[in-house]
CSV table of N, CA and C in Angstrom, one decimal:
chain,number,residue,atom,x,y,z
A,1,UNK,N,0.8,-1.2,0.0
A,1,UNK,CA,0.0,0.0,0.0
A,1,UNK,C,0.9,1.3,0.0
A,2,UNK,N,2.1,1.2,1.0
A,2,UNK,CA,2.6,2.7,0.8
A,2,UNK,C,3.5,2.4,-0.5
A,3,UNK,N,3.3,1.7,-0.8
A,3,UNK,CA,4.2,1.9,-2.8
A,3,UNK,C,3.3,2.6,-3.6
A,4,UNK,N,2.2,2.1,-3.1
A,4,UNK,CA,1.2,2.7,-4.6
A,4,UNK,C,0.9,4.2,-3.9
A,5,UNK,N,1.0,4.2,-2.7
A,5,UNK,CA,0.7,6.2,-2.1
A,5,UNK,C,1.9,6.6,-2.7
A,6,UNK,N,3.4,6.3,-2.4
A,6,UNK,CA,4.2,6.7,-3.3
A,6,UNK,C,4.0,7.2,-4.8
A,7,UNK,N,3.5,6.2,-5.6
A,7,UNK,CA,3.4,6.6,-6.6
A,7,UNK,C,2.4,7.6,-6.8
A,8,UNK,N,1.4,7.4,-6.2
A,8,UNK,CA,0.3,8.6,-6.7
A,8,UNK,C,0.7,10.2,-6.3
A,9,UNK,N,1.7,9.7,-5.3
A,9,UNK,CA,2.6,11.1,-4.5
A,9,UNK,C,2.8,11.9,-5.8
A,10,UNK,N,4.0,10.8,-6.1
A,10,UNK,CA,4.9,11.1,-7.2
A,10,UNK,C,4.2,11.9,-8.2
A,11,UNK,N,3.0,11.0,-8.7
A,11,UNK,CA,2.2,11.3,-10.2
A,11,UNK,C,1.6,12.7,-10.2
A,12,UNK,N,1.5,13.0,-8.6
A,12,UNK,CA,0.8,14.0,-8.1
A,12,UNK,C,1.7,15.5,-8.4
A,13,UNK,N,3.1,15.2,-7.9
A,13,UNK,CA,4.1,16.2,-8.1
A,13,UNK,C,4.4,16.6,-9.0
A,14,UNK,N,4.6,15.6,-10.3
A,14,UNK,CA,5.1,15.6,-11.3
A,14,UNK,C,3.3,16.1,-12.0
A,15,UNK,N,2.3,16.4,-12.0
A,15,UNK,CA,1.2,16.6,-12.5
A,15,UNK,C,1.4,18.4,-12.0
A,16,UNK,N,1.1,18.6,-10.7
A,16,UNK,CA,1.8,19.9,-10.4
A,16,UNK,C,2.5,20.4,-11.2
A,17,UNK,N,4.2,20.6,-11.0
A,17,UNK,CA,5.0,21.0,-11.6
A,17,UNK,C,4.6,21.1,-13.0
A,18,UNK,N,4.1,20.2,-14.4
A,18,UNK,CA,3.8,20.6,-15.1
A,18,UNK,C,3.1,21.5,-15.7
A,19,UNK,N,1.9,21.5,-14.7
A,19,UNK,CA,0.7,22.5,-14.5
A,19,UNK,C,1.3,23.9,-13.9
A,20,UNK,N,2.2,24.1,-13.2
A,20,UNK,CA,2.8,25.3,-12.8
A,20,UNK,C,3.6,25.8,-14.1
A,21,UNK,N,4.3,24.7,-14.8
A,21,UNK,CA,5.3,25.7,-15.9
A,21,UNK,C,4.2,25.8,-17.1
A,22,UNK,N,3.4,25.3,-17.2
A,22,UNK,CA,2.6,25.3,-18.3
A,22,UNK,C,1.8,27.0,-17.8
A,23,UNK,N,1.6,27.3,-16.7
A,23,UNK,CA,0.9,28.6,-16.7
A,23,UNK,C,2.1,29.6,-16.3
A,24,UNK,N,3.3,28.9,-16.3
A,24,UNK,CA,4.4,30.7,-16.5
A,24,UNK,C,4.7,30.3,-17.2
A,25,UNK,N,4.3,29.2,-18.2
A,25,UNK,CA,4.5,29.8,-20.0
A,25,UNK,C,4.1,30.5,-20.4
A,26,UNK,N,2.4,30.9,-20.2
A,26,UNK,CA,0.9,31.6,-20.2
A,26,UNK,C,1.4,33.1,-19.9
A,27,UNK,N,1.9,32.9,-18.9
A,27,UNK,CA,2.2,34.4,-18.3
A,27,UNK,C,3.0,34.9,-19.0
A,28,UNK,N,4.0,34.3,-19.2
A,28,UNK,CA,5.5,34.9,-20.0
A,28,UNK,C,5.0,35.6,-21.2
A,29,UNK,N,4.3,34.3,-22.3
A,29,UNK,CA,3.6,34.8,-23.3
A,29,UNK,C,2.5,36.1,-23.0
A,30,UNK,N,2.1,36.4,-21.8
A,30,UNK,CA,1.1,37.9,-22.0
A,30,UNK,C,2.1,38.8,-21.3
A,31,UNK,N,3.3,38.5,-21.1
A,31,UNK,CA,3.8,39.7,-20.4
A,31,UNK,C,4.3,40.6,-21.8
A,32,UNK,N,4.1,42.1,-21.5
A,32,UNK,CA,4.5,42.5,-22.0
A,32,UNK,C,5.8,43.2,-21.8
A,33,UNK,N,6.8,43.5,-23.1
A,33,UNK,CA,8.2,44.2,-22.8
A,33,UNK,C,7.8,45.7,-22.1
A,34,UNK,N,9.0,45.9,-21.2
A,34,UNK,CA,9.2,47.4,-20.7
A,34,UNK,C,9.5,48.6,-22.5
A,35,UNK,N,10.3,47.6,-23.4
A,35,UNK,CA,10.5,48.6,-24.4
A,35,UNK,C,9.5,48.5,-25.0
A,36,UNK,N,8.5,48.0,-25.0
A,36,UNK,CA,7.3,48.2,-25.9
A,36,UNK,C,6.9,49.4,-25.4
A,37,UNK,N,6.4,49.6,-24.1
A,37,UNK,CA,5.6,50.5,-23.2
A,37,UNK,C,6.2,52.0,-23.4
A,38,UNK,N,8.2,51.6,-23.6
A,38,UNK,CA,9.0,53.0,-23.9
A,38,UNK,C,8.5,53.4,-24.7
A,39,UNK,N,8.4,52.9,-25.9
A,39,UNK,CA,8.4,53.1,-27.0
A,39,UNK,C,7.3,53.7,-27.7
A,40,UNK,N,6.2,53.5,-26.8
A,40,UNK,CA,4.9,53.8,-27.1
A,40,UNK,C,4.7,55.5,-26.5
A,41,UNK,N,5.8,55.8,-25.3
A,41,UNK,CA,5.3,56.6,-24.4
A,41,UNK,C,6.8,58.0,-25.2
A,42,UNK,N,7.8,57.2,-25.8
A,42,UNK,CA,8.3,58.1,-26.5
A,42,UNK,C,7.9,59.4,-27.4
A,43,UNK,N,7.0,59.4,-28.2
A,43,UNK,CA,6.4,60.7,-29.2
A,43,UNK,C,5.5,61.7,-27.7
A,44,UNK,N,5.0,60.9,-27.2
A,44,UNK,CA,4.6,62.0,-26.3
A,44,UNK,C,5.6,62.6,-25.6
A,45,UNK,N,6.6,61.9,-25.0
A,45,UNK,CA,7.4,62.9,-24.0
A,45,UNK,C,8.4,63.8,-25.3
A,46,UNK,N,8.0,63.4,-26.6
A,46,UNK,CA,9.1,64.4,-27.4
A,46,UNK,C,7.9,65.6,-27.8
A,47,UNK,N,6.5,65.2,-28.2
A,47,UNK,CA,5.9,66.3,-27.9
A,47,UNK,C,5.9,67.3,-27.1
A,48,UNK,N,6.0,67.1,-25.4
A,48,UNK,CA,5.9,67.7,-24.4
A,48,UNK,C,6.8,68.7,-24.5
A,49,UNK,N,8.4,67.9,-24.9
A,49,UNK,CA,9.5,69.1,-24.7
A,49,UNK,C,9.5,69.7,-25.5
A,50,UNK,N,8.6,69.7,-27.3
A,50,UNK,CA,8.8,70.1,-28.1
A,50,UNK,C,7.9,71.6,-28.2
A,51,UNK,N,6.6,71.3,-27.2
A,51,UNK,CA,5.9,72.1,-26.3
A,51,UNK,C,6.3,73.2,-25.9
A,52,UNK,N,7.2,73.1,-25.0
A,52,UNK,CA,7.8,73.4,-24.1
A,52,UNK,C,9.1,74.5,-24.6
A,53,UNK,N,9.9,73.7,-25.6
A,53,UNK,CA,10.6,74.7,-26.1
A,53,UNK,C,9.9,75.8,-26.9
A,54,UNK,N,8.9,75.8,-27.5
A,54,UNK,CA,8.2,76.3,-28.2
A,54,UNK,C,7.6,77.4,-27.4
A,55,UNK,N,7.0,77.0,-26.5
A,55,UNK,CA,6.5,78.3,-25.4
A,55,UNK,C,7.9,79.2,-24.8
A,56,UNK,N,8.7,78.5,-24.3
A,56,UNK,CA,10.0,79.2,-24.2
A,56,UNK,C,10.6,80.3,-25.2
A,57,UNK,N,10.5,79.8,-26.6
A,57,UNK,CA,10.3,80.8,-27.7
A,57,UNK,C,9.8,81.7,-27.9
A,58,UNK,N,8.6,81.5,-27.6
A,58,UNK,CA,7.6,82.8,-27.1
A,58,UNK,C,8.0,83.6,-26.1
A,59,UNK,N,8.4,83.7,-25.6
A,59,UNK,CA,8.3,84.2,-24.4
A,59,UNK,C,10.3,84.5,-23.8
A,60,UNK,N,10.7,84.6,-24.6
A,60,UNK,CA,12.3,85.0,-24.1
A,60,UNK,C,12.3,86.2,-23.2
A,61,UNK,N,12.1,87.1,-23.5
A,61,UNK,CA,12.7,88.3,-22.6
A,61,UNK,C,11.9,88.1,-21.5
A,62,UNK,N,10.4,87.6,-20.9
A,62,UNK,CA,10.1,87.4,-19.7
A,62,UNK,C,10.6,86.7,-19.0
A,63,UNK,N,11.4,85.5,-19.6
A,63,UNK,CA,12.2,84.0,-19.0
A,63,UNK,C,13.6,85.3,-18.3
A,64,UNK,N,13.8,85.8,-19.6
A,64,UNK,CA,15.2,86.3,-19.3
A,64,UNK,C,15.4,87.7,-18.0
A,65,UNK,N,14.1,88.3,-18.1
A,65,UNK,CA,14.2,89.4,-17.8
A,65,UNK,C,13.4,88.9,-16.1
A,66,UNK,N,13.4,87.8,-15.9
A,66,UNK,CA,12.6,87.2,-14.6
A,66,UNK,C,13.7,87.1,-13.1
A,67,UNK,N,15.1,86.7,-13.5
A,67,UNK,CA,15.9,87.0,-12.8
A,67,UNK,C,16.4,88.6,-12.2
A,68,UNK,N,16.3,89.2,-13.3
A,68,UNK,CA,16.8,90.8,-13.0
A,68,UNK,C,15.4,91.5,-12.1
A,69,UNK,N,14.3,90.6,-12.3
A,69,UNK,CA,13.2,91.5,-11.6
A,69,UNK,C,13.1,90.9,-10.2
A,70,UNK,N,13.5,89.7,-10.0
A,70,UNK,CA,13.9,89.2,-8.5
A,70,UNK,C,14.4,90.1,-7.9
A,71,UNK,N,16.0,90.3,-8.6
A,71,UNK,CA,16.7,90.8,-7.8
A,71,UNK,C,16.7,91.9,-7.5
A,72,UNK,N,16.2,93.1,-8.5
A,72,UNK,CA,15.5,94.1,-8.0
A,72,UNK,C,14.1,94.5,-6.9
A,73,UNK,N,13.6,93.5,-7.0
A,73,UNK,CA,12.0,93.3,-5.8
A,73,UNK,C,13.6,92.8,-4.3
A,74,UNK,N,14.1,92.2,-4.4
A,74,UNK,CA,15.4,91.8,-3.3
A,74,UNK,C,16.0,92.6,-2.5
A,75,UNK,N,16.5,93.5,-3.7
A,75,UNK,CA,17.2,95.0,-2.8
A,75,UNK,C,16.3,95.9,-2.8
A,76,UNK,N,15.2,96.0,-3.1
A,76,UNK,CA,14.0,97.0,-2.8
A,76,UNK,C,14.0,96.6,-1.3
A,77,UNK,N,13.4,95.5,-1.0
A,77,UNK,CA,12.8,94.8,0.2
A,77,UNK,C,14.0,94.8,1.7
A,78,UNK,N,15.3,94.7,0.6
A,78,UNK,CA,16.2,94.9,2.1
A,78,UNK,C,16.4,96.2,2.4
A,79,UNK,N,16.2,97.6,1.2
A,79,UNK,CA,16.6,98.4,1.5
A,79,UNK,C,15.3,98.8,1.9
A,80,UNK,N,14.6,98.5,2.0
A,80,UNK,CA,13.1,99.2,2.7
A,80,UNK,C,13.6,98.4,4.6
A,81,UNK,N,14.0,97.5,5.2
A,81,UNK,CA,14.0,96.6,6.0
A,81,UNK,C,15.2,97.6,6.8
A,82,UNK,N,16.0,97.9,6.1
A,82,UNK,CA,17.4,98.8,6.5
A,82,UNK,C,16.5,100.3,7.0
A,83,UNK,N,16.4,100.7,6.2
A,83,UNK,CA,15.8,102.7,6.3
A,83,UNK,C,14.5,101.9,7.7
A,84,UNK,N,14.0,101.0,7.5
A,84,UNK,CA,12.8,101.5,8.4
A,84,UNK,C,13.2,100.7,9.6
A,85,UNK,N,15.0,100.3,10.3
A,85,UNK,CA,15.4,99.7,11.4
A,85,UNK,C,15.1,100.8,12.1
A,86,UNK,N,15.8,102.1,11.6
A,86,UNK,CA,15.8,103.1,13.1
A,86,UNK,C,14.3,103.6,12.9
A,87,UNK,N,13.3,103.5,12.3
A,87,UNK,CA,11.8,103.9,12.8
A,87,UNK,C,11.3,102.8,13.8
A,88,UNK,N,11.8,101.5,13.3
A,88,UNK,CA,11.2,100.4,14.5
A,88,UNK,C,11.9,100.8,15.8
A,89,UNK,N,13.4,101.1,15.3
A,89,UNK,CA,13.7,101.5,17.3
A,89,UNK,C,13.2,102.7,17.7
A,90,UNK,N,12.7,103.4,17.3
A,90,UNK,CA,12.1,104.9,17.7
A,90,UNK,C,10.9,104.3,17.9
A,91,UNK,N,10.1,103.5,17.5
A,91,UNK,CA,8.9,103.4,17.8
A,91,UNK,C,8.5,102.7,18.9
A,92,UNK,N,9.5,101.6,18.9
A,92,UNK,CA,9.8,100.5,20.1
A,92,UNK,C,10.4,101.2,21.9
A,93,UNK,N,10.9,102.4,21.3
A,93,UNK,CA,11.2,103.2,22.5
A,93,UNK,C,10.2,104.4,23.4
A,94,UNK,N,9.4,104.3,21.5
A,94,UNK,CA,8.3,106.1,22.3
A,94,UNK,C,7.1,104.9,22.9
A,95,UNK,N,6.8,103.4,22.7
A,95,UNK,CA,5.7,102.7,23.2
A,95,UNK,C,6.4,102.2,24.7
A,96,UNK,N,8.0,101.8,24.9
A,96,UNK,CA,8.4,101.3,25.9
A,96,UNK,C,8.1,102.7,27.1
A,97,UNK,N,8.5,103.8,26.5
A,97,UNK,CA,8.3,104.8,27.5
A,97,UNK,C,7.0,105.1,27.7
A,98,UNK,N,6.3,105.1,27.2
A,98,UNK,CA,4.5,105.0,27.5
A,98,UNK,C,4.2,104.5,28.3
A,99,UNK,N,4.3,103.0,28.1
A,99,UNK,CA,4.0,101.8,28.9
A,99,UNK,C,4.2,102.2,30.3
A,100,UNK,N,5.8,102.5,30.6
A,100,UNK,CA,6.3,102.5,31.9
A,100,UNK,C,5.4,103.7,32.7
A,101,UNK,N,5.4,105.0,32.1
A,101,UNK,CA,4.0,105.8,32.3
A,101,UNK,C,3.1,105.2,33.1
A,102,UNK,N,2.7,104.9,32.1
A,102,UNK,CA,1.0,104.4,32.4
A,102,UNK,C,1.3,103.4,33.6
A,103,UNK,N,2.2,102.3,33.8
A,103,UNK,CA,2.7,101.6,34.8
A,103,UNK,C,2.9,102.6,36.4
A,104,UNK,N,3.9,103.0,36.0
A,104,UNK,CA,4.1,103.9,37.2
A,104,UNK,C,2.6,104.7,38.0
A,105,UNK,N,2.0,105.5,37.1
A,105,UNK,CA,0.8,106.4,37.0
A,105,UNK,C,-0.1,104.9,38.0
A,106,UNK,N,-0.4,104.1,37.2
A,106,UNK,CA,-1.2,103.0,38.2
A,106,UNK,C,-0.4,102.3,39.4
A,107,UNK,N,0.6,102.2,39.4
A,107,UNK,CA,1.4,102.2,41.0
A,107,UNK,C,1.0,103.0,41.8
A,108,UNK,N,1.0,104.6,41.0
A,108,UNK,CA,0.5,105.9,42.0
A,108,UNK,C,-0.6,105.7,42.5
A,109,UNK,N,-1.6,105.4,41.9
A,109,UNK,CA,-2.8,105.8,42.0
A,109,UNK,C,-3.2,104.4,42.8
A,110,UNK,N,-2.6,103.3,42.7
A,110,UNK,CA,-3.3,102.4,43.9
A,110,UNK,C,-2.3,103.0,45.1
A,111,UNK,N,-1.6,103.4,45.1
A,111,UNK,CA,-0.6,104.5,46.0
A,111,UNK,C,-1.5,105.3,47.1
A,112,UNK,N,-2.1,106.3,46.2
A,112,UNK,CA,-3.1,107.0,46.6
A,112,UNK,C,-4.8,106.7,47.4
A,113,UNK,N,-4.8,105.5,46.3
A,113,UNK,CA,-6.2,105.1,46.5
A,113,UNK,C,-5.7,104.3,48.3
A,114,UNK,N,-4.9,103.3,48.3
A,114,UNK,CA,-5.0,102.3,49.6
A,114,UNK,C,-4.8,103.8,50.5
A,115,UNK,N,-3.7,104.8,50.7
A,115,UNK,CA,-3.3,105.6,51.4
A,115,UNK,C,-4.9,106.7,51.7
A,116,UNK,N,-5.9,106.7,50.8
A,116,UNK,CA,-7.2,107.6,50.8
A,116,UNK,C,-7.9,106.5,51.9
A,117,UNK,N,-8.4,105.2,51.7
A,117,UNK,CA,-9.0,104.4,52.4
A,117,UNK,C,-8.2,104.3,54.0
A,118,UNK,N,-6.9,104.7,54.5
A,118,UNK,CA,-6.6,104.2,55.6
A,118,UNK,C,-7.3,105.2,56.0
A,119,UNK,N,-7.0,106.8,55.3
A,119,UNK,CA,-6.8,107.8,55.6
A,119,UNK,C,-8.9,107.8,56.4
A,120,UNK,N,-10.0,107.5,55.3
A,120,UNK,CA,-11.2,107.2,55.4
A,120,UNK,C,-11.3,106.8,56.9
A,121,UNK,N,-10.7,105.3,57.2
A,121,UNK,CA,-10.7,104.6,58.2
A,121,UNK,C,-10.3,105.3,59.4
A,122,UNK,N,-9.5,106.0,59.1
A,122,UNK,CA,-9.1,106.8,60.5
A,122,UNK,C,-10.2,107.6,61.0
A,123,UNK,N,-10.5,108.4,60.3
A,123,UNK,CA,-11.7,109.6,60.4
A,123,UNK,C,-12.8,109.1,60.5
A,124,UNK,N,-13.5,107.9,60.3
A,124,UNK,CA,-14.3,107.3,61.0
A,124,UNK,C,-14.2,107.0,62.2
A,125,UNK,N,-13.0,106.3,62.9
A,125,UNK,CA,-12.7,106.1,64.3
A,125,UNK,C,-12.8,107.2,64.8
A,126,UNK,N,-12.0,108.4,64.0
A,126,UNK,CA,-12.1,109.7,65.5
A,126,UNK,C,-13.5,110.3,65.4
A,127,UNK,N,-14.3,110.0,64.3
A,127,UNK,CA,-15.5,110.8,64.6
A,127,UNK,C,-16.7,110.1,65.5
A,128,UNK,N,-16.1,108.6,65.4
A,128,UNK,CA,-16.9,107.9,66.3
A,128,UNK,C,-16.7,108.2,67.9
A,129,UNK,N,-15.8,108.4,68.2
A,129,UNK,CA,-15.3,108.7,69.5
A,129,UNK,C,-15.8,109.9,70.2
């Protein structure tokens, strides 16, 4: 009995394996090449640049004249950043000295106000008396 399982093993593996190369024959035959797919996808990517250079043609002096306007918008911008340092420290100093003002001014004035209330408190006692 295990001779004839052997063989049916066997008949079994060897039935397999054929059946496996017989369908990556199948495959192989639908696979298609990568240079097919190039080759198909070539005229468009030569369209694209050919596009491409063509709009560039049109259009030279804005391609060309696009760096020189950078760099002028550049030193516009730093020299506006430069001229208006010393207005930010003047302005930074006339708000700093305000602040402290107005700070001090309400120090005073709860200053005043607690020293008004003792002052209240007192004059009540001696009038009660």
């Amino acid at each position: 009995m295990s001779k004839k399982i052997q063989i049916a093993e066997d008949f079994i593996e060897e039935y397999e394996r054929e059946e496996a190369k017989a369908r990556l024959e199948d495959h192989r035959s639908k696979q298609v090449a990568f240079e097919k797919h190039l080759a198909a996808y070539e005229p468009l990517l030569e369209a694209q640049e050919s596009a491409f250079e063509a709009l560039i043609a049109l259009y030279p002096p804005m391609v060309e004249d696009l760096g020189h306007r950078r760099a002028e918008r550049l030193d516009t911008a730093s020299k506006m950043s430069q001229t208006s340092q010393h207005k930010r420290e003047a302005s930074l100093n006339h708000i700093s000295r305000s602040v402290r003002r107005k700070l001090e001014d309400t120090k005073r004035n709860a200053h005043e106000a607690t020293d008004s209330s003792a002052l209240i408190k007192t004059m009540k006692q001696l009038v009660r008396f």
